[in-house]
Amino acid sequence: MAVTRLLAAVRALRADLDAALLERAEAVLGLVLALLSRQHVLLLGPPGTAKSLLARAVVDRVCGIKGFERLLTRFSEPSELFGPPSLPALEAGRSERVVSGMLPEAHLAFLDEIFKSNSSILNSLLGILNERTYANGGASPVRCPLVTVVAASNELPQGDDLSALWDRFPLRFFVGYLAEESSFRALLTRSTSAPTATLTLADLQAAQAEVAALPLSASAVDAIVALRESLAAEGITASDRRWRESLAIL
C-alpha cells in the first residue's frame, strides 16, 4: 500500500509539472527520474526557454527540500557556491568555509552556465556531484544531502578540462522555444498558478529507497551488454560511470 501511495504521488507530481511547463514533457520526465534515481540533469538550449523555471518548479513541489541556485561565470569565486571563509577557523589556523545556505547543504541545486566553471571551482564541484562530499578544510570530507543538480548551458563544453564535468550528467535534454501556437497563446494569456501536487522530502526518500531496491534481471544485463557492443561498433563510447549510473535510471 505504501508503494502504491508513493507511485500515485510521484505520478501526480509529474502531471502537475507537465501542466505548469509548456512543451517540456521530456525534460519533466527526466527531472522526475533524476529525483528518484539521485542522478543529475543537464538542460541545453538558448536563453529564455524556462530552464531555471524547471528546477524552481521542482523545489516548489517537494516540501522540505532545500534549493540552491547560482549563475556561473568565468570569474565566479568558490565562495559563491561553497560559502565565505570562516573567520574563527582562520584565527585558529584552519581553512574552512561557512556552508550554511550554500551548495553543500542543498538537496536540489540549479547551476546556470555550468560549463563556465573555472578550475578554482571545478574540483570541489566534481566531488559534490559524484561522491556527495565536500572537503571543507577538515580531515574528512563532509557528507552532502544533495539529491540532484539541474545544470543549464547555452552551449556544449569547450575543452578537455570540462569532460569530467560533462560526464557527471547522465540525463541530458535540449530545451528549445515553444513550437505549438496553442502553447504560445497559453504563455501569453495564462497566469501563474500554485502547485496542485506536492511531495514531502520523506516521501521522496522512501521512493528513492524503493527504486534502489529494484532487482536487475539477468536479461536486462544481457541487453545492456549487447547495447554497449552495438554502440561501440558505431564508434560511440560511454564511460563505465555512465553505464553504472544508467541502472538506477533504468
mmCIF file of C-alpha atoms in Angstrom:
data_model
loop_
_atom_site.group_PDB
_atom_site.id
_atom_site.type_symbol
_atom_site.label_atom_id
_atom_site.label_comp_id
_atom_site.label_asym_id
_atom_site.label_seq_id
_atom_site.Cartn_x
_atom_site.Cartn_y
_atom_site.Cartn_z
ATOM 1 C CA MET A 1 0.000 0.000 0.000
ATOM 2 C CA ALA A 2 2.823 2.413 0.826
ATOM 3 C CA VAL A 3 4.424 1.795 -2.564
ATOM 4 C CA THR A 4 1.062 2.372 -4.302
ATOM 5 C CA ARG A 5 0.653 5.683 -2.465
ATOM 6 C CA LEU A 6 4.184 6.770 -3.363
ATOM 7 C CA LEU A 7 3.657 5.866 -7.017
ATOM 8 C CA ALA A 8 0.422 7.866 -7.111
ATOM 9 C CA ALA A 9 2.150 10.849 -5.502
ATOM 10 C CA VAL A 10 5.030 10.754 -7.988
ATOM 11 C CA ARG A 11 2.633 10.473 -10.933
ATOM 12 C CA ALA A 12 0.624 13.434 -9.612
ATOM 13 C CA LEU A 13 3.827 15.449 -9.250
ATOM 14 C CA ARG A 14 4.820 14.709 -12.831
ATOM 15 C CA ALA A 15 1.330 15.597 -14.119
ATOM 16 C CA ASP A 16 1.381 18.909 -12.253
ATOM 17 C CA LEU A 17 4.810 19.781 -13.644
ATOM 18 C CA ASP A 18 3.632 18.884 -17.159
ATOM 19 C CA ALA A 19 0.634 21.176 -16.764
ATOM 20 C CA ALA A 20 2.747 24.054 -15.451
ATOM 21 C CA LEU A 21 5.563 23.822 -18.008
ATOM 22 C CA LEU A 22 4.528 24.059 -21.643
ATOM 23 C CA GLU A 23 6.083 21.592 -24.110
ATOM 24 C CA ARG A 24 8.526 20.323 -21.515
ATOM 25 C CA ALA A 25 7.238 16.753 -21.035
ATOM 26 C CA GLU A 26 10.575 15.085 -21.865
ATOM 27 C CA ALA A 27 12.576 17.320 -19.523
ATOM 28 C CA VAL A 28 9.929 16.943 -16.802
ATOM 29 C CA LEU A 29 10.147 13.157 -17.042
ATOM 30 C CA GLY A 30 13.934 13.459 -16.862
ATOM 31 C CA LEU A 31 13.707 15.578 -13.715
ATOM 32 C CA VAL A 32 11.357 13.109 -12.030
ATOM 33 C CA LEU A 33 13.668 10.219 -12.964
ATOM 34 C CA ALA A 34 16.627 12.204 -11.646
ATOM 35 C CA LEU A 35 14.916 12.744 -8.302
ATOM 36 C CA LEU A 36 14.048 9.058 -7.951
ATOM 37 C CA SER A 37 17.491 7.810 -9.022
ATOM 38 C CA ARG A 38 19.550 10.623 -7.411
ATOM 39 C CA GLN A 39 21.179 11.491 -10.722
ATOM 40 C CA HIS A 40 21.928 14.829 -12.363
ATOM 41 C CA VAL A 41 20.256 16.586 -15.299
ATOM 42 C CA LEU A 42 21.721 18.859 -17.952
ATOM 43 C CA LEU A 43 19.448 21.214 -19.902
ATOM 44 C CA LEU A 44 20.928 22.563 -23.130
ATOM 45 C CA GLY A 45 19.292 25.355 -25.058
ATOM 46 C CA PRO A 46 19.120 29.067 -25.834
ATOM 47 C CA PRO A 47 18.314 31.694 -23.181
ATOM 48 C CA GLY A 48 14.700 32.220 -22.197
ATOM 49 C CA THR A 49 13.483 28.633 -22.540
ATOM 50 C CA ALA A 50 12.419 28.101 -18.896
ATOM 51 C CA LYS A 51 15.440 26.042 -17.889
ATOM 52 C CA SER A 52 15.658 27.696 -14.471
ATOM 53 C CA LEU A 53 11.876 27.541 -14.114
ATOM 54 C CA LEU A 54 12.035 23.752 -14.424
ATOM 55 C CA ALA A 55 14.312 23.484 -11.409
ATOM 56 C CA ARG A 56 12.355 26.022 -9.359
ATOM 57 C CA ALA A 57 9.105 24.218 -10.100
ATOM 58 C CA VAL A 58 10.503 21.031 -8.566
ATOM 59 C CA VAL A 59 11.716 22.855 -5.447
ATOM 60 C CA ASP A 60 8.254 24.407 -5.067
ATOM 61 C CA ARG A 61 6.634 20.964 -5.161
ATOM 62 C CA VAL A 62 8.871 18.960 -2.807
ATOM 63 C CA CYS A 63 8.100 20.076 0.737
ATOM 64 C CA GLY A 64 11.139 20.309 2.997
ATOM 65 C CA ILE A 65 13.686 20.305 0.196
ATOM 66 C CA LYS A 66 16.500 22.863 0.303
ATOM 67 C CA GLY A 67 17.147 24.554 -3.016
ATOM 68 C CA PHE A 68 20.192 26.434 -4.230
ATOM 69 C CA GLU A 69 20.623 28.479 -7.393
ATOM 70 C CA ARG A 70 23.618 30.212 -8.918
ATOM 71 C CA LEU A 71 24.676 31.654 -12.276
ATOM 72 C CA LEU A 72 28.310 30.831 -13.011
ATOM 73 C CA THR A 73 30.759 32.943 -14.966
ATOM 74 C CA ARG A 74 34.444 32.519 -15.713
ATOM 75 C CA PHE A 75 35.090 34.914 -12.859
ATOM 76 C CA SER A 76 32.924 33.132 -10.245
ATOM 77 C CA GLU A 77 34.604 32.625 -6.879
ATOM 78 C CA PRO A 78 34.361 29.414 -4.789
ATOM 79 C CA SER A 79 32.597 31.428 -2.080
ATOM 80 C CA GLU A 80 29.611 31.860 -4.409
ATOM 81 C CA LEU A 81 28.973 28.106 -4.264
ATOM 82 C CA PHE A 82 30.584 26.883 -1.076
ATOM 83 C CA GLY A 83 30.307 29.882 1.256
ATOM 84 C CA PRO A 84 32.688 32.545 2.566
ATOM 85 C CA PRO A 85 35.792 31.716 4.610
ATOM 86 C CA SER A 86 35.133 31.146 8.312
ATOM 87 C CA LEU A 87 36.908 33.868 10.288
ATOM 88 C CA PRO A 88 37.005 31.852 13.566
ATOM 89 C CA ALA A 89 38.544 28.934 11.661
ATOM 90 C CA LEU A 90 41.153 31.227 10.106
ATOM 91 C CA GLU A 91 42.036 32.582 13.538
ATOM 92 C CA ALA A 92 42.521 29.011 14.695
ATOM 93 C CA GLY A 93 44.769 28.265 11.720
ATOM 94 C CA ARG A 94 42.217 26.268 9.723
ATOM 95 C CA SER A 95 40.909 26.869 6.198
ATOM 96 C CA GLU A 96 37.153 26.303 6.339
ATOM 97 C CA ARG A 97 34.054 27.848 4.792
ATOM 98 C CA VAL A 98 30.659 28.786 6.207
ATOM 99 C CA VAL A 99 28.474 26.462 4.141
ATOM 100 C CA SER A 100 25.117 27.403 5.691
ATOM 101 C CA GLY A 101 22.606 28.016 2.910
ATOM 102 C CA MET A 102 25.140 27.126 0.204
ATOM 103 C CA LEU A 103 25.556 24.226 -2.237
ATOM 104 C CA PRO A 104 26.976 21.708 0.306
ATOM 105 C CA GLU A 105 23.677 21.914 2.256
ATOM 106 C CA ALA A 106 21.284 21.795 -0.715
ATOM 107 C CA HIS A 107 19.060 18.893 -1.783
ATOM 108 C CA LEU A 108 18.458 20.295 -5.263
ATOM 109 C CA ALA A 109 20.673 22.840 -6.987
ATOM 110 C CA PHE A 110 20.290 24.750 -10.224
ATOM 111 C CA LEU A 111 23.622 25.802 -11.728
ATOM 112 C CA ASP A 112 23.231 28.013 -14.769
ATOM 113 C CA GLU A 113 26.017 28.188 -17.363
ATOM 114 C CA ILE A 114 27.680 25.198 -15.709
ATOM 115 C CA PHE A 115 30.457 24.951 -18.320
ATOM 116 C CA LYS A 116 31.786 28.351 -17.350
ATOM 117 C CA SER A 117 33.096 26.725 -14.151
ATOM 118 C CA ASN A 118 36.742 27.627 -13.646
ATOM 119 C CA SER A 119 39.495 25.496 -12.149
ATOM 120 C CA SER A 120 39.072 27.043 -8.688
ATOM 121 C CA ILE A 121 35.537 25.657 -8.541
ATOM 122 C CA LEU A 122 35.743 22.533 -10.689
ATOM 123 C CA ASN A 123 37.430 20.034 -8.359
ATOM 124 C CA SER A 124 35.129 20.703 -5.406
ATOM 125 C CA LEU A 125 32.103 20.682 -7.708
ATOM 126 C CA LEU A 126 33.067 17.293 -9.158
ATOM 127 C CA GLY A 127 33.354 15.821 -5.666
ATOM 128 C CA ILE A 128 29.906 17.041 -4.677
ATOM 129 C CA LEU A 129 28.346 15.801 -7.921
ATOM 130 C CA ASN A 130 29.838 12.321 -7.774
ATOM 131 C CA GLU A 131 30.583 11.442 -4.156
ATOM 132 C CA ARG A 132 28.162 13.896 -2.472
ATOM 133 C CA THR A 133 31.010 15.090 -0.278
ATOM 134 C CA TYR A 134 32.718 18.423 0.268
ATOM 135 C CA ALA A 135 36.221 18.824 1.632
ATOM 136 C CA ASN A 136 35.734 21.793 3.945
ATOM 137 C CA GLY A 137 39.268 22.058 5.195
ATOM 138 C CA GLY A 138 38.781 19.236 7.691
ATOM 139 C CA ALA A 139 40.457 15.862 7.963
ATOM 140 C CA SER A 140 37.488 14.024 6.437
ATOM 141 C CA PRO A 141 35.034 15.150 3.716
ATOM 142 C CA VAL A 142 31.621 16.461 4.801
ATOM 143 C CA ARG A 143 28.623 14.461 3.583
ATOM 144 C CA CYS A 144 26.194 16.497 1.458
ATOM 145 C CA PRO A 145 22.425 15.804 1.289
ATOM 146 C CA LEU A 146 22.428 16.548 -2.453
ATOM 147 C CA VAL A 147 19.810 14.648 -4.450
ATOM 148 C CA THR A 148 20.053 16.246 -7.868
ATOM 149 C CA VAL A 149 21.862 19.041 -9.650
ATOM 150 C CA VAL A 150 19.984 20.576 -12.562
ATOM 151 C CA ALA A 151 22.555 22.309 -14.741
ATOM 152 C CA ALA A 152 21.947 24.517 -17.744
ATOM 153 C CA SER A 153 24.053 25.786 -20.590
ATOM 154 C CA ASN A 154 23.578 27.653 -23.849
ATOM 155 C CA GLU A 155 26.485 25.754 -25.386
ATOM 156 C CA LEU A 156 28.366 22.482 -25.299
ATOM 157 C CA PRO A 157 31.515 22.256 -23.154
ATOM 158 C CA GLN A 158 34.667 23.579 -24.760
ATOM 159 C CA GLY A 159 37.978 21.981 -23.737
ATOM 160 C CA ASP A 160 39.174 18.684 -22.286
ATOM 161 C CA ASP A 161 39.164 20.116 -18.754
ATOM 162 C CA LEU A 162 35.355 20.015 -18.778
ATOM 163 C CA SER A 163 34.995 16.415 -19.987
ATOM 164 C CA ALA A 164 34.745 15.045 -16.438
ATOM 165 C CA LEU A 165 32.015 17.573 -15.621
ATOM 166 C CA TRP A 166 30.118 16.674 -18.813
ATOM 167 C CA ASP A 167 30.285 13.001 -17.834
ATOM 168 C CA ARG A 168 28.626 13.698 -14.462
ATOM 169 C CA PHE A 169 25.262 14.335 -16.167
ATOM 170 C CA PRO A 170 23.694 11.059 -17.352
ATOM 171 C CA LEU A 171 20.409 12.796 -18.246
ATOM 172 C CA ARG A 172 20.705 15.449 -20.961
ATOM 173 C CA PHE A 173 17.923 17.295 -22.746
ATOM 174 C CA PHE A 174 17.670 20.008 -25.359
ATOM 175 C CA VAL A 175 15.162 22.690 -24.396
ATOM 176 C CA GLY A 176 14.040 24.916 -27.231
ATOM 177 C CA TYR A 177 11.494 27.665 -27.759
ATOM 178 C CA LEU A 178 7.791 26.831 -27.860
ATOM 179 C CA ALA A 179 6.782 25.289 -31.194
ATOM 180 C CA GLU A 180 2.981 24.995 -30.980
ATOM 181 C CA GLU A 181 0.736 28.028 -31.462
ATOM 182 C CA SER A 182 -1.559 26.841 -28.671
ATOM 183 C CA SER A 183 1.369 26.713 -26.249
ATOM 184 C CA PHE A 184 2.487 30.198 -27.249
ATOM 185 C CA ARG A 185 -1.045 31.541 -26.765
ATOM 186 C CA ALA A 186 -1.178 29.940 -23.327
ATOM 187 C CA LEU A 187 2.178 31.512 -22.464
ATOM 188 C CA LEU A 188 0.779 34.952 -23.325
ATOM 189 C CA THR A 189 -2.576 34.636 -21.588
ATOM 190 C CA ARG A 190 -2.446 32.373 -18.577
ATOM 191 C CA SER A 191 -1.441 33.424 -15.083
ATOM 192 C CA THR A 192 0.947 31.638 -12.777
ATOM 193 C CA SER A 193 -0.816 29.096 -10.576
ATOM 194 C CA ALA A 194 0.180 27.452 -7.319
ATOM 195 C CA PRO A 195 1.280 23.790 -7.353
ATOM 196 C CA THR A 196 -1.603 21.320 -7.193
ATOM 197 C CA ALA A 197 0.525 18.309 -6.266
ATOM 198 C CA THR A 198 3.374 18.119 -3.796
ATOM 199 C CA LEU A 199 5.696 15.513 -2.354
ATOM 200 C CA THR A 200 7.368 15.576 1.037
ATOM 201 C CA LEU A 201 11.103 15.058 1.352
ATOM 202 C CA ALA A 202 10.388 11.944 3.437
ATOM 203 C CA ASP A 203 8.181 10.534 0.674
ATOM 204 C CA LEU A 204 10.851 11.270 -1.913
ATOM 205 C CA GLN A 205 13.464 9.468 0.163
ATOM 206 C CA ALA A 206 11.104 6.495 0.603
ATOM 207 C CA ALA A 207 10.539 6.389 -3.167
ATOM 208 C CA GLN A 208 14.308 6.517 -3.753
ATOM 209 C CA ALA A 209 14.715 3.528 -1.430
ATOM 210 C CA GLU A 210 12.103 1.594 -3.415
ATOM 211 C CA VAL A 211 13.905 2.409 -6.661
ATOM 212 C CA ALA A 212 17.269 1.352 -5.251
ATOM 213 C CA ALA A 213 15.785 -1.979 -4.099
ATOM 214 C CA LEU A 214 14.519 -2.971 -7.547
ATOM 215 C CA PRO A 215 16.394 -6.024 -8.845
ATOM 216 C CA LEU A 216 18.284 -6.057 -12.132
ATOM 217 C CA SER A 217 17.421 -9.179 -14.106
ATOM 218 C CA ALA A 218 19.948 -11.249 -15.994
ATOM 219 C CA SER A 219 18.128 -10.486 -19.249
ATOM 220 C CA ALA A 220 18.456 -6.739 -18.550
ATOM 221 C CA VAL A 221 22.197 -7.148 -18.005
ATOM 222 C CA ASP A 222 22.443 -9.079 -21.287
ATOM 223 C CA ALA A 223 20.548 -6.295 -23.094
ATOM 224 C CA ILE A 224 22.859 -3.610 -21.677
ATOM 225 C CA VAL A 225 25.961 -5.588 -22.683
ATOM 226 C CA ALA A 226 24.547 -6.003 -26.205
ATOM 227 C CA LEU A 227 23.719 -2.289 -26.384
ATOM 228 C CA ARG A 228 27.266 -1.364 -25.335
ATOM 229 C CA GLU A 229 28.702 -3.592 -28.065
ATOM 230 C CA SER A 230 26.325 -2.145 -30.651
ATOM 231 C CA LEU A 231 27.238 1.427 -29.719
ATOM 232 C CA ALA A 232 30.946 0.604 -29.792
ATOM 233 C CA ALA A 233 30.526 -0.705 -33.346
ATOM 234 C CA GLU A 234 29.118 2.734 -34.261
ATOM 235 C CA GLY A 235 32.058 4.496 -32.606
ATOM 236 C CA ILE A 236 30.002 5.651 -29.615
ATOM 237 C CA THR A 237 31.642 5.170 -26.227
ATOM 238 C CA ALA A 238 30.252 5.933 -22.769
ATOM 239 C CA SER A 239 32.235 5.823 -19.551
ATOM 240 C CA ASP A 240 31.874 2.968 -17.073
ATOM 241 C CA ARG A 241 30.448 5.538 -14.656
ATOM 242 C CA ARG A 242 27.627 6.420 -17.052
ATOM 243 C CA TRP A 243 26.741 2.774 -17.604
ATOM 244 C CA ARG A 244 26.600 2.203 -13.849
ATOM 245 C CA GLU A 245 24.508 5.317 -13.221
ATOM 246 C CA SER A 246 22.102 4.346 -16.013
ATOM 247 C CA LEU A 247 20.997 1.332 -13.969
ATOM 248 C CA ALA A 248 19.299 3.491 -11.332
ATOM 249 C CA ILE A 249 17.539 5.484 -14.036
ATOM 250 C CA LEU A 250 16.510 2.293 -15.813
#
